[in-house]
Coordinates of C-alpha atoms and ligand atoms in Angstrom, one line a residue:
X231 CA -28.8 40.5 -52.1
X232 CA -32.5 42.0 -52.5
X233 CA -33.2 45.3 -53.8
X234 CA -34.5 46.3 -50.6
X235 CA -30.5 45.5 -49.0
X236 CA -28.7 46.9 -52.2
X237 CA -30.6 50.4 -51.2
X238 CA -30.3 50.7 -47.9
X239 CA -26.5 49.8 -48.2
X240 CA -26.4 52.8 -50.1
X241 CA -28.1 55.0 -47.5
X242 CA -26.6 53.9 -44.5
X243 CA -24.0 56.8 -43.6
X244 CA -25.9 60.1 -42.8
X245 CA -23.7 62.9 -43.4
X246 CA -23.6 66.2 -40.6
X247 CA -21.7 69.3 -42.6
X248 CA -19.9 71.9 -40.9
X249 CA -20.1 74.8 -43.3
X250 CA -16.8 77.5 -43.4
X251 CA -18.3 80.2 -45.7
X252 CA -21.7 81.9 -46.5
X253 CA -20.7 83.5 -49.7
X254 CA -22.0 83.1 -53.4
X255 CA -20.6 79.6 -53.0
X256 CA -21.8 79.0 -49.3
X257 CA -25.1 80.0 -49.8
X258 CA -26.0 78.4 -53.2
X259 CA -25.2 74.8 -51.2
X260 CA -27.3 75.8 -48.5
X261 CA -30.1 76.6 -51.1
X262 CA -29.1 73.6 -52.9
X263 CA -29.7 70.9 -50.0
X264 CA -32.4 72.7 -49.1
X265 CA -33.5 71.6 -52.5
X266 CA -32.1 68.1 -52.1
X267 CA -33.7 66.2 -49.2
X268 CA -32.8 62.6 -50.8
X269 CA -29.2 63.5 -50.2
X270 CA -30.0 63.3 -46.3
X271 CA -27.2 65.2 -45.1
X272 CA -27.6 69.0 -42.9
X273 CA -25.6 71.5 -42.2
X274 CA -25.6 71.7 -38.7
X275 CA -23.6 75.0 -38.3
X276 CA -22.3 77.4 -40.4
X277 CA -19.2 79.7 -39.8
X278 CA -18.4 82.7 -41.0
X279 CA -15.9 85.8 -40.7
X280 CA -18.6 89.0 -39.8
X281 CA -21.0 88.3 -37.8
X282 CA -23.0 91.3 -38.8
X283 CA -24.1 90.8 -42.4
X284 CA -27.8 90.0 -42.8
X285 CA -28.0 86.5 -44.5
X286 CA -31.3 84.4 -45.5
X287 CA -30.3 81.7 -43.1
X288 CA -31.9 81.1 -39.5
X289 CA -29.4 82.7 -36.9
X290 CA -28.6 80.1 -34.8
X291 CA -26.7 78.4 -37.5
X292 CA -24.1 80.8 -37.5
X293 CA -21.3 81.4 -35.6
X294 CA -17.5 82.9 -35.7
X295 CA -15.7 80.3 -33.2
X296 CA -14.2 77.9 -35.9
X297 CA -13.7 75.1 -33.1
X298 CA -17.4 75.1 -32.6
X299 CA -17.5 73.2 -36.0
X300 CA -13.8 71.5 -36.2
X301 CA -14.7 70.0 -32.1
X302 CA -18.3 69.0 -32.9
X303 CA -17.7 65.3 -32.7
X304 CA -21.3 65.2 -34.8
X305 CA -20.3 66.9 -37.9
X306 CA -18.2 64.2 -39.7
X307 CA -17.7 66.5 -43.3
X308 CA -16.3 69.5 -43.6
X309 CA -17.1 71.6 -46.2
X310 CA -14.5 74.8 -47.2
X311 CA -15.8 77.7 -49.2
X312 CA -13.7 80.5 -48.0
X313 CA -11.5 82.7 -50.4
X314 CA -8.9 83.4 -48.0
X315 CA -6.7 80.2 -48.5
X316 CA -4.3 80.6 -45.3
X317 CA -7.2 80.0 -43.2
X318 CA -8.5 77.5 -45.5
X319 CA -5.4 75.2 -45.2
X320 CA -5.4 75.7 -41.2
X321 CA -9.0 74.7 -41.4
X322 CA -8.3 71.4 -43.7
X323 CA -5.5 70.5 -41.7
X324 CA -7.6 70.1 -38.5
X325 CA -10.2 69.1 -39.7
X326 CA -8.2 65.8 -40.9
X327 CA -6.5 65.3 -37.8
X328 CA -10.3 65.5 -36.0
X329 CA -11.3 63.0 -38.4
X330 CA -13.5 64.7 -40.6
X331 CA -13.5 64.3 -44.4
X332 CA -13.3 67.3 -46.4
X333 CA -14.9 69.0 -49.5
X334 CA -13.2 72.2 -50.2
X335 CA -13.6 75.1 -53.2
X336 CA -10.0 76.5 -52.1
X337 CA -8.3 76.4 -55.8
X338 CA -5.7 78.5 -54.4
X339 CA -5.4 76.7 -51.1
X340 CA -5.3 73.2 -53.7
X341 CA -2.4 74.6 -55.7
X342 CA -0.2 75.9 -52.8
X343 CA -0.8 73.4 -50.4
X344 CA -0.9 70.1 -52.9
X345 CA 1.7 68.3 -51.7
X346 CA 1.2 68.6 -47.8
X347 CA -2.7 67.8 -48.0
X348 CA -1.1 64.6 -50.1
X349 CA 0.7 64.1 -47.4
X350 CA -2.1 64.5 -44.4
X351 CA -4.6 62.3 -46.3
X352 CA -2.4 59.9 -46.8
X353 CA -1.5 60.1 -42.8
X354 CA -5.5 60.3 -41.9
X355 CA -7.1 58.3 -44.3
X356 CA -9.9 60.9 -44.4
X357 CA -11.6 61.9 -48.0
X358 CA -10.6 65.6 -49.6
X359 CA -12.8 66.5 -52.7
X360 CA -12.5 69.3 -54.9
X361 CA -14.7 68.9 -57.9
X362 CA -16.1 72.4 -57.8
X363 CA -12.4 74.0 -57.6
X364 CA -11.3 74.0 -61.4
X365 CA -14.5 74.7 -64.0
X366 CA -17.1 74.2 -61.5
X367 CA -20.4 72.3 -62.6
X368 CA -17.5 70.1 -65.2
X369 CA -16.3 67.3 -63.2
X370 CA -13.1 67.5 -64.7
X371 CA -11.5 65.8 -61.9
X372 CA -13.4 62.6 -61.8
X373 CA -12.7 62.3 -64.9
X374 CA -9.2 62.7 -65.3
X375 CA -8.6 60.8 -62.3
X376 CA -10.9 57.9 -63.3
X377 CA -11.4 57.5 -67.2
X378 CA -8.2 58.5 -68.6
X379 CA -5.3 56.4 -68.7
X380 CA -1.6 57.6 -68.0
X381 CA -0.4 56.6 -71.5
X382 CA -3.4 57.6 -74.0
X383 CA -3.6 61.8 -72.7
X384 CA -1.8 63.3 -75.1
X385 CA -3.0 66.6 -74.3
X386 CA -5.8 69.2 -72.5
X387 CA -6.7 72.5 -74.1
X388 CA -9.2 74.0 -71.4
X389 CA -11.0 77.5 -70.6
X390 CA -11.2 77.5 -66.8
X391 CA -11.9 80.9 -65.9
X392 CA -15.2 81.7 -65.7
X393 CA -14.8 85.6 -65.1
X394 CA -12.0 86.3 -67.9
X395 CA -14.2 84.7 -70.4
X396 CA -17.2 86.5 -69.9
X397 CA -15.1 90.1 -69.9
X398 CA -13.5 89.0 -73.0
X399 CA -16.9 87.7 -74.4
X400 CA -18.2 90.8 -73.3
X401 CA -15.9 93.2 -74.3
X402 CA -15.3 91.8 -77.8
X403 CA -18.5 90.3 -78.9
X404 CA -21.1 93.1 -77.0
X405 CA -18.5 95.9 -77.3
X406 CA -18.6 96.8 -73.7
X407 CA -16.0 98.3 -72.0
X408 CA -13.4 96.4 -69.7
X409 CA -14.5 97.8 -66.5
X410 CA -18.2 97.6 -67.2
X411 CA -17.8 93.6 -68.0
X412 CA -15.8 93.0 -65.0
X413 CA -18.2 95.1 -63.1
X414 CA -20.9 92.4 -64.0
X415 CA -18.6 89.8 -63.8
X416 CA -18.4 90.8 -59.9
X417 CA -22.0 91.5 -59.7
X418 CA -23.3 88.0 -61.1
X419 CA -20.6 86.1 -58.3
X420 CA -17.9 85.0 -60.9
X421 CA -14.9 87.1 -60.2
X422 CA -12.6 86.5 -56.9
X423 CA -13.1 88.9 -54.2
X424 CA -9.7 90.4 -55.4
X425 CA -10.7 90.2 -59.5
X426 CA -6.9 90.4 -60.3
X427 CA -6.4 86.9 -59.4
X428 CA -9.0 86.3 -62.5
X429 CA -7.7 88.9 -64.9
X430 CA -4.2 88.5 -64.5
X431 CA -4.4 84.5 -64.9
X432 CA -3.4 83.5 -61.1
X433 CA -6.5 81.6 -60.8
X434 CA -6.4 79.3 -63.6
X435 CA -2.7 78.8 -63.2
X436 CA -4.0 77.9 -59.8
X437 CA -6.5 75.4 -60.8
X438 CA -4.4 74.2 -63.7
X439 CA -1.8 73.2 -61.5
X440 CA -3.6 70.3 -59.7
X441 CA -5.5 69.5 -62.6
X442 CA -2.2 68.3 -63.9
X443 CA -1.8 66.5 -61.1
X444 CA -4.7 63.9 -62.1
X445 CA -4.3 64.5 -65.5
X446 CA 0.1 63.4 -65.5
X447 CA 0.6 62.9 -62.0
X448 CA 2.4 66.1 -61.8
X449 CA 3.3 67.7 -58.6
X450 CA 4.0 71.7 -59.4
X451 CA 3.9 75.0 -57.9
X452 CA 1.5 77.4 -60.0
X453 CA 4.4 79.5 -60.2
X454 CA 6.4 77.5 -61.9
X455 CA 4.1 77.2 -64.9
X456 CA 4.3 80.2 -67.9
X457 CA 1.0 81.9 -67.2
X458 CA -0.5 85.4 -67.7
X459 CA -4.3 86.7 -68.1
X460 CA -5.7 88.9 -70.4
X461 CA -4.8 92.1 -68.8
X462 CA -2.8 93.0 -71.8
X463 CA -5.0 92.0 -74.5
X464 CA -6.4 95.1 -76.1
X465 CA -9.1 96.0 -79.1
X466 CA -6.4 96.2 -81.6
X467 CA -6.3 92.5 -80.8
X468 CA -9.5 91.9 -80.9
X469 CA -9.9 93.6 -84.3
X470 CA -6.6 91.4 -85.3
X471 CA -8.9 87.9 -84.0
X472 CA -11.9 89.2 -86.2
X473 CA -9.9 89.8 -89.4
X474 CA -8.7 86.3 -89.0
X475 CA -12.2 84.7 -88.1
X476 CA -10.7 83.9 -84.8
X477 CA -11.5 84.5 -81.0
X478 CA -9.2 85.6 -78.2
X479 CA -9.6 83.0 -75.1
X480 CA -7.8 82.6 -72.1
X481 CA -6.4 78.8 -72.7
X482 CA -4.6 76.8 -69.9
X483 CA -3.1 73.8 -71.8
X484 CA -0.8 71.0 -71.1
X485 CA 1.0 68.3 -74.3
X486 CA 2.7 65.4 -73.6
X487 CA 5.7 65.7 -76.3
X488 CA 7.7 63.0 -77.9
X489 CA 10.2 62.6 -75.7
X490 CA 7.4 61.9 -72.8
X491 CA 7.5 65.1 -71.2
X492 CA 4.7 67.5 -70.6
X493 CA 4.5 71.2 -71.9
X494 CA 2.3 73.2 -70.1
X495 CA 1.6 76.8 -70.1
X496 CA -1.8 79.2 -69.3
X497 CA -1.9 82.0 -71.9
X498 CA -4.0 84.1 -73.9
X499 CA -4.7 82.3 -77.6
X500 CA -6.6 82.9 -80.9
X501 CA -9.0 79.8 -81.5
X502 CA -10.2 79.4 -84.8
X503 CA -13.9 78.7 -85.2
X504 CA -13.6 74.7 -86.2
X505 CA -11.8 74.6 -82.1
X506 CA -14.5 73.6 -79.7
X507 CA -13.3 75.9 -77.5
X508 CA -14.7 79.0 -79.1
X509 CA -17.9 77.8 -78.6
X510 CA -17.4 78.6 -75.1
X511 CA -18.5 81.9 -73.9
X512 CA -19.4 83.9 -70.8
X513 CA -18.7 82.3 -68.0
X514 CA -18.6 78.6 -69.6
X515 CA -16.0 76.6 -69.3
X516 CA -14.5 74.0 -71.8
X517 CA -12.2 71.2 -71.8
X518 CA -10.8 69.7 -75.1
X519 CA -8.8 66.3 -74.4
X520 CA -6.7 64.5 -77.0
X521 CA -6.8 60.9 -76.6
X522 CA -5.1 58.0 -77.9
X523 CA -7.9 56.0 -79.8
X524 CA -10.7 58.5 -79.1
X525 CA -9.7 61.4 -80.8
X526 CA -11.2 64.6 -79.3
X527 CA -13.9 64.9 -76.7
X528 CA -15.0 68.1 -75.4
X529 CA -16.3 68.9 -71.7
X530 CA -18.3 72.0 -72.0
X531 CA -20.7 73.7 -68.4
X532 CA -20.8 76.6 -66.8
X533 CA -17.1 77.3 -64.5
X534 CA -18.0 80.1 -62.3
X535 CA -21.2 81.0 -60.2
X536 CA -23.3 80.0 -57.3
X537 CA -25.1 77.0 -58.3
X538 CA -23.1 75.6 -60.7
X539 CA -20.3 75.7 -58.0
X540 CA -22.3 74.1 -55.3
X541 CA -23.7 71.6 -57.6
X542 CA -20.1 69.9 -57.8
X543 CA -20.1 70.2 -53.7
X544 CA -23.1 68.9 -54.0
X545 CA -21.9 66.0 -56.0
X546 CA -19.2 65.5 -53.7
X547 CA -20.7 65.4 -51.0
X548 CA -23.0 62.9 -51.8
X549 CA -19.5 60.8 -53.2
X550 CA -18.9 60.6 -49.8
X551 CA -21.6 58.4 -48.9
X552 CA -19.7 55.8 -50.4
X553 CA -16.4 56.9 -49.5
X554 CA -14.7 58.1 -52.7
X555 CA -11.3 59.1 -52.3
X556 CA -9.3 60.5 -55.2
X557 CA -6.7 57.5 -55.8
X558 CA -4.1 60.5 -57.5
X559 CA -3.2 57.1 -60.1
X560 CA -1.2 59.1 -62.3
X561 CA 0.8 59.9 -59.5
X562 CA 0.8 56.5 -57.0
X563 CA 0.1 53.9 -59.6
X564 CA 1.6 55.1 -63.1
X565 CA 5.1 56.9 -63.5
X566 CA 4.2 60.1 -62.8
X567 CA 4.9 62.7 -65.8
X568 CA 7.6 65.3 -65.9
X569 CA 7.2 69.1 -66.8
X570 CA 9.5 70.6 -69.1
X571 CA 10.4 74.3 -70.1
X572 CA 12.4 73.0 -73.0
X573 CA 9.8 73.2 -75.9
X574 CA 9.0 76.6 -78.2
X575 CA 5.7 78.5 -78.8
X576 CA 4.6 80.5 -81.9
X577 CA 3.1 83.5 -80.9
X578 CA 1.4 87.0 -81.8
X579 CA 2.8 89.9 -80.2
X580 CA 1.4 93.9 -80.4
X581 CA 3.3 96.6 -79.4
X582 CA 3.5 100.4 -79.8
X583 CA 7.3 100.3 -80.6
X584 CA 9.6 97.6 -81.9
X585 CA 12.4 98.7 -80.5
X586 CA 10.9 97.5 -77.1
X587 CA 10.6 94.0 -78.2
X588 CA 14.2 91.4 -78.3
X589 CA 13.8 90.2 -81.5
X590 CA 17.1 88.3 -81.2
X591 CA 15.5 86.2 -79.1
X592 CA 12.8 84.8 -81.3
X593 CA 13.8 81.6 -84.2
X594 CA 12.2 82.8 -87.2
X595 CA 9.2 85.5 -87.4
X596 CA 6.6 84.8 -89.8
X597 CA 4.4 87.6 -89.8
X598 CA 5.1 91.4 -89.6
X599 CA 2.5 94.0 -89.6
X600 CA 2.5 98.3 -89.0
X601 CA -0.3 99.7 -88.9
X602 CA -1.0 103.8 -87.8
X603 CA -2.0 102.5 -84.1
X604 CA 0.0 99.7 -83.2
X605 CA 2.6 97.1 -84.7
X606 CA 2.5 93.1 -84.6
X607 CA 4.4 90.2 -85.5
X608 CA 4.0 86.2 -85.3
X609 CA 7.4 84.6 -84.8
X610 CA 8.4 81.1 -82.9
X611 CA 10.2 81.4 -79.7
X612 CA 11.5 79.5 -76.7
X613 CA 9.9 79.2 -73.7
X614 CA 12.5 79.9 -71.5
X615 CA 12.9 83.8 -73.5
X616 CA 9.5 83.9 -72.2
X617 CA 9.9 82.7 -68.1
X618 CA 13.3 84.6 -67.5
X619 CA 11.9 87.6 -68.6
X620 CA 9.1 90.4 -68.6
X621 CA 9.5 92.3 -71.6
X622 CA 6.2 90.3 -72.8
X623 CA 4.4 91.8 -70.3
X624 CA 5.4 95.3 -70.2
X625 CA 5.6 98.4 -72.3
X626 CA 2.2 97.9 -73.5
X627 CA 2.9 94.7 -75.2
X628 CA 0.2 91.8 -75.3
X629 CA 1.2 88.4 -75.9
X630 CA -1.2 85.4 -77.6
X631 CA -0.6 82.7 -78.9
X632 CA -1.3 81.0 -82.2
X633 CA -3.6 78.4 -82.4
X634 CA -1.4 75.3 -83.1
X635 CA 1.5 77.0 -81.0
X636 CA 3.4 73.9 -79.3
X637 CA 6.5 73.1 -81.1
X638 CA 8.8 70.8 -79.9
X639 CA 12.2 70.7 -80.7
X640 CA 12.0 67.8 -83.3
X641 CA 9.7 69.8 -85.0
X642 CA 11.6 72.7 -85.4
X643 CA 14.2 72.0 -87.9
X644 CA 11.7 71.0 -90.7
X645 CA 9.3 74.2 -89.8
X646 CA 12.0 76.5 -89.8
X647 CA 12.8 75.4 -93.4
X648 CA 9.6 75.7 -94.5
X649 CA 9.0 79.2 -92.9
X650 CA 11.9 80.7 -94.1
X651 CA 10.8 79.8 -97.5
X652 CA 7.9 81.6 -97.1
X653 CA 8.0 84.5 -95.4
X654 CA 12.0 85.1 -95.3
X655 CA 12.5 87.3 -97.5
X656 CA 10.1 89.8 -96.2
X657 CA 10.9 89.5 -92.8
X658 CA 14.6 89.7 -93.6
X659 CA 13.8 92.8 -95.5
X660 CA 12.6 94.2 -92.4
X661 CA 14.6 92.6 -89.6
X662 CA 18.2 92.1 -90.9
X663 CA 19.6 88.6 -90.1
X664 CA 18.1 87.2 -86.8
Ligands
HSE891 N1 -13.4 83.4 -60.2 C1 -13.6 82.1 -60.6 C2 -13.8 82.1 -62.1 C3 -14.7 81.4 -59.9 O1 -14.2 83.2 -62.6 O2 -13.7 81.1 -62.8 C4 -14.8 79.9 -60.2 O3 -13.7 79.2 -59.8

């Protein structure tokens, strides 16, 4: 074949984009392609919810009627940036059925919809990218989906909330207040329209749900994972991290144990400085994988904001030219991996009074600390004291885990022993018997 042939081959499919959304996300791709004439694909209509704002776009690209852009037999991509992910999934699903391949930013939509928009591509055949929906300009998916093998992930450590990360940089590194970071958090176009879905930790329980899926072939439903945000996590905390040389990050993490199975769980945790992921502040994102023979590699760009976003729909989009699909191999060609709850975490807990907290509950604690303001403790715990029950959560308690807090049950025995040689006596001295 000549050069000339190999090059046009590559150019042949020209790509017409009906646009849902004209947000932070919306707009940055139609800046974007402005920007990117090579790509040789146009939006030919945009639509969006009120007609009324004033946006930098021509008028007659806009328009409410959603069928003007799912009936236009032209536009043969559909691209999804809306945050309201009801109306996302009704979108997607015609869209399919019209024969239209889709790029979509709907993280939410992804993780509560997973198995049915399986189900439609499989049924349509058409292409659904998602690249920009977990850590945004990290193509974490393409990765996982085409790099790592089944067998050799043993686990993902990952920061991929781009709005809780810049509060808690903000809050504990430039001392501002919580309010004032998440203000800016809003104003630079990280947080969610609703920011509770950010601070409380339903958006990266959202986006670590499918990421599981190409990382272990895992079908879930983001509440079924352990998952909080960093609502509770206070400057007593902070002060805590900083004694210890440590940070405070919001850490969505998955380990494939011994007995095959995969823990999984999106918490708050202190990183010591020799983890690559507290190098990541603001509203970076990082992603630590554990592989067989490589060791450690470390993804690291920025997870929230307009262009970063639309670069990833931009790099989808342009994977479309030559008709990537995700092949979901984990989950179609491999034994897909199970989740299980049965594995134990070593955690920090604060509090105002111990009473409030069921120490019963925990194996062994380790550490034990009163202090004028507040009281903590480090103990080892199993999961399921944590998922059948809120008393982490409430009363003014904040939960964070340790840095190496997996433990799996084989484990356990011999650390028990060797914590109870340690510490037992002072903790019995407090405690009683536990
Ligand atoms: N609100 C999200 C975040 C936007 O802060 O990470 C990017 O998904």
């Amino acid at each position: 074949m000549s050069a000339e042939n190999t090059s046009s081959s590559y150019h042949h499919k020209s790509l017409v984009i009906g646009l849902f959304g004209f947000g932070v996300v919306g707009e940055g791709l139609y800046k974007v392609l402005n920007q990117t004439p090579s790509l040789k694909a146009t939006i030919k209509r945009v639509c969006i919810k009120n007609a009324g704002k004033p946006r930098q776009a021509p008028a007659e690209l806009f328009t409410t009627a959603r069928d003007v852009l799912l009936n236009d037999e032209e536009i043969n991509v559909i691209v999804e940036v809306i945050d309201d992910s009801e109306a996302a999934f009704e979108i997607v699903k015609t869209a399919f059925k019209n024969g239209k391949h889709v790029v979509s930013a709907s993280k939410k939509m992804i993780a509560e919809h997973l198995e049915e928009l399986l189900q439609l591509q499989q049924e349509t055949g058409q292409s659904f990218l998602y690249e920009s929906s977990a850590c945004a300009s990290i193509p974490v998916i393409r990765n996982l989906e085409e790099y790592y093998d089944n067998d050799l992930l043993h686990s993902i450590r990952a920061i991929v909330n781009g709005s809780t990360n810049y509060i808690l940089t903000k809050m504990f590194e430039d001392k501002l207040s919580y309010r004032d970071a998440l203000i800016q958090a809003q104003q630079l176009g990280f947080a969610e329209s609703n920011p509770k879905l950010d601070v409380e930790g339903y958006d990266a329980v959202n986006k670590w749900t499918f990421l599981l899926t190409h990382a272990y072939g895992i079908i879930t439903n983001p509440l079924e994972l352990l998952f909080t945000g960093i609502q509770n996590v206070n400057a007593f905390d902070a002060q805590v991290a900083a004694e210890k040389g440590r940070v405070i990050r919001l850490v969505a993490q998955a380990k494939k144990l011994g007995n095959g199975k995969v823990a999984a769980a999106v918490l708050p945790q202190f990183i010591t400085q020799d983890d690559h992921l507290s190098f990541v502040r603001n509203e970076y994102n990082g992603v630590v994988i554990e592989s067989g023979f490589a060791d450690k590699q470390f993804f690291y760009g920025k997870g929230a904001g307009s262009f970063p976003t639309a670069s990833a729909v931009l790099s989808d989009i342009s994977a479309l030219r030559y008709d990537y699909k995700y092949e979901y191999k984990k989950l179609y060609h491999h034994k897909p991996l199970e989740l299980t709850n049965d594995f134990y975490l070593r955690v920090y807990l604060s509090f105002d009074e111990l009473a409030e907290i069921p120490k019963d509950k925990f194996e062994w604690i380790e550490e034990w600390h009163a202090r004028e303001d507040r009281k903590y403790l480090v103990g080892v715990i199993h999961v399921r004291h944590l998922q059948t029950g809120n008393w982490w959560r409430e009363n003014n308690t904040s939960l964070i885990l340790q840095p190496d807090a997996i433990i799996e049950n084989l484990e356990l025995h011999n650390l028990k022993k060797k914590s109870l040689q340690l510490a037992g006596i002072q903790f019995h001295h407090q405690f009683g018997s536990i």
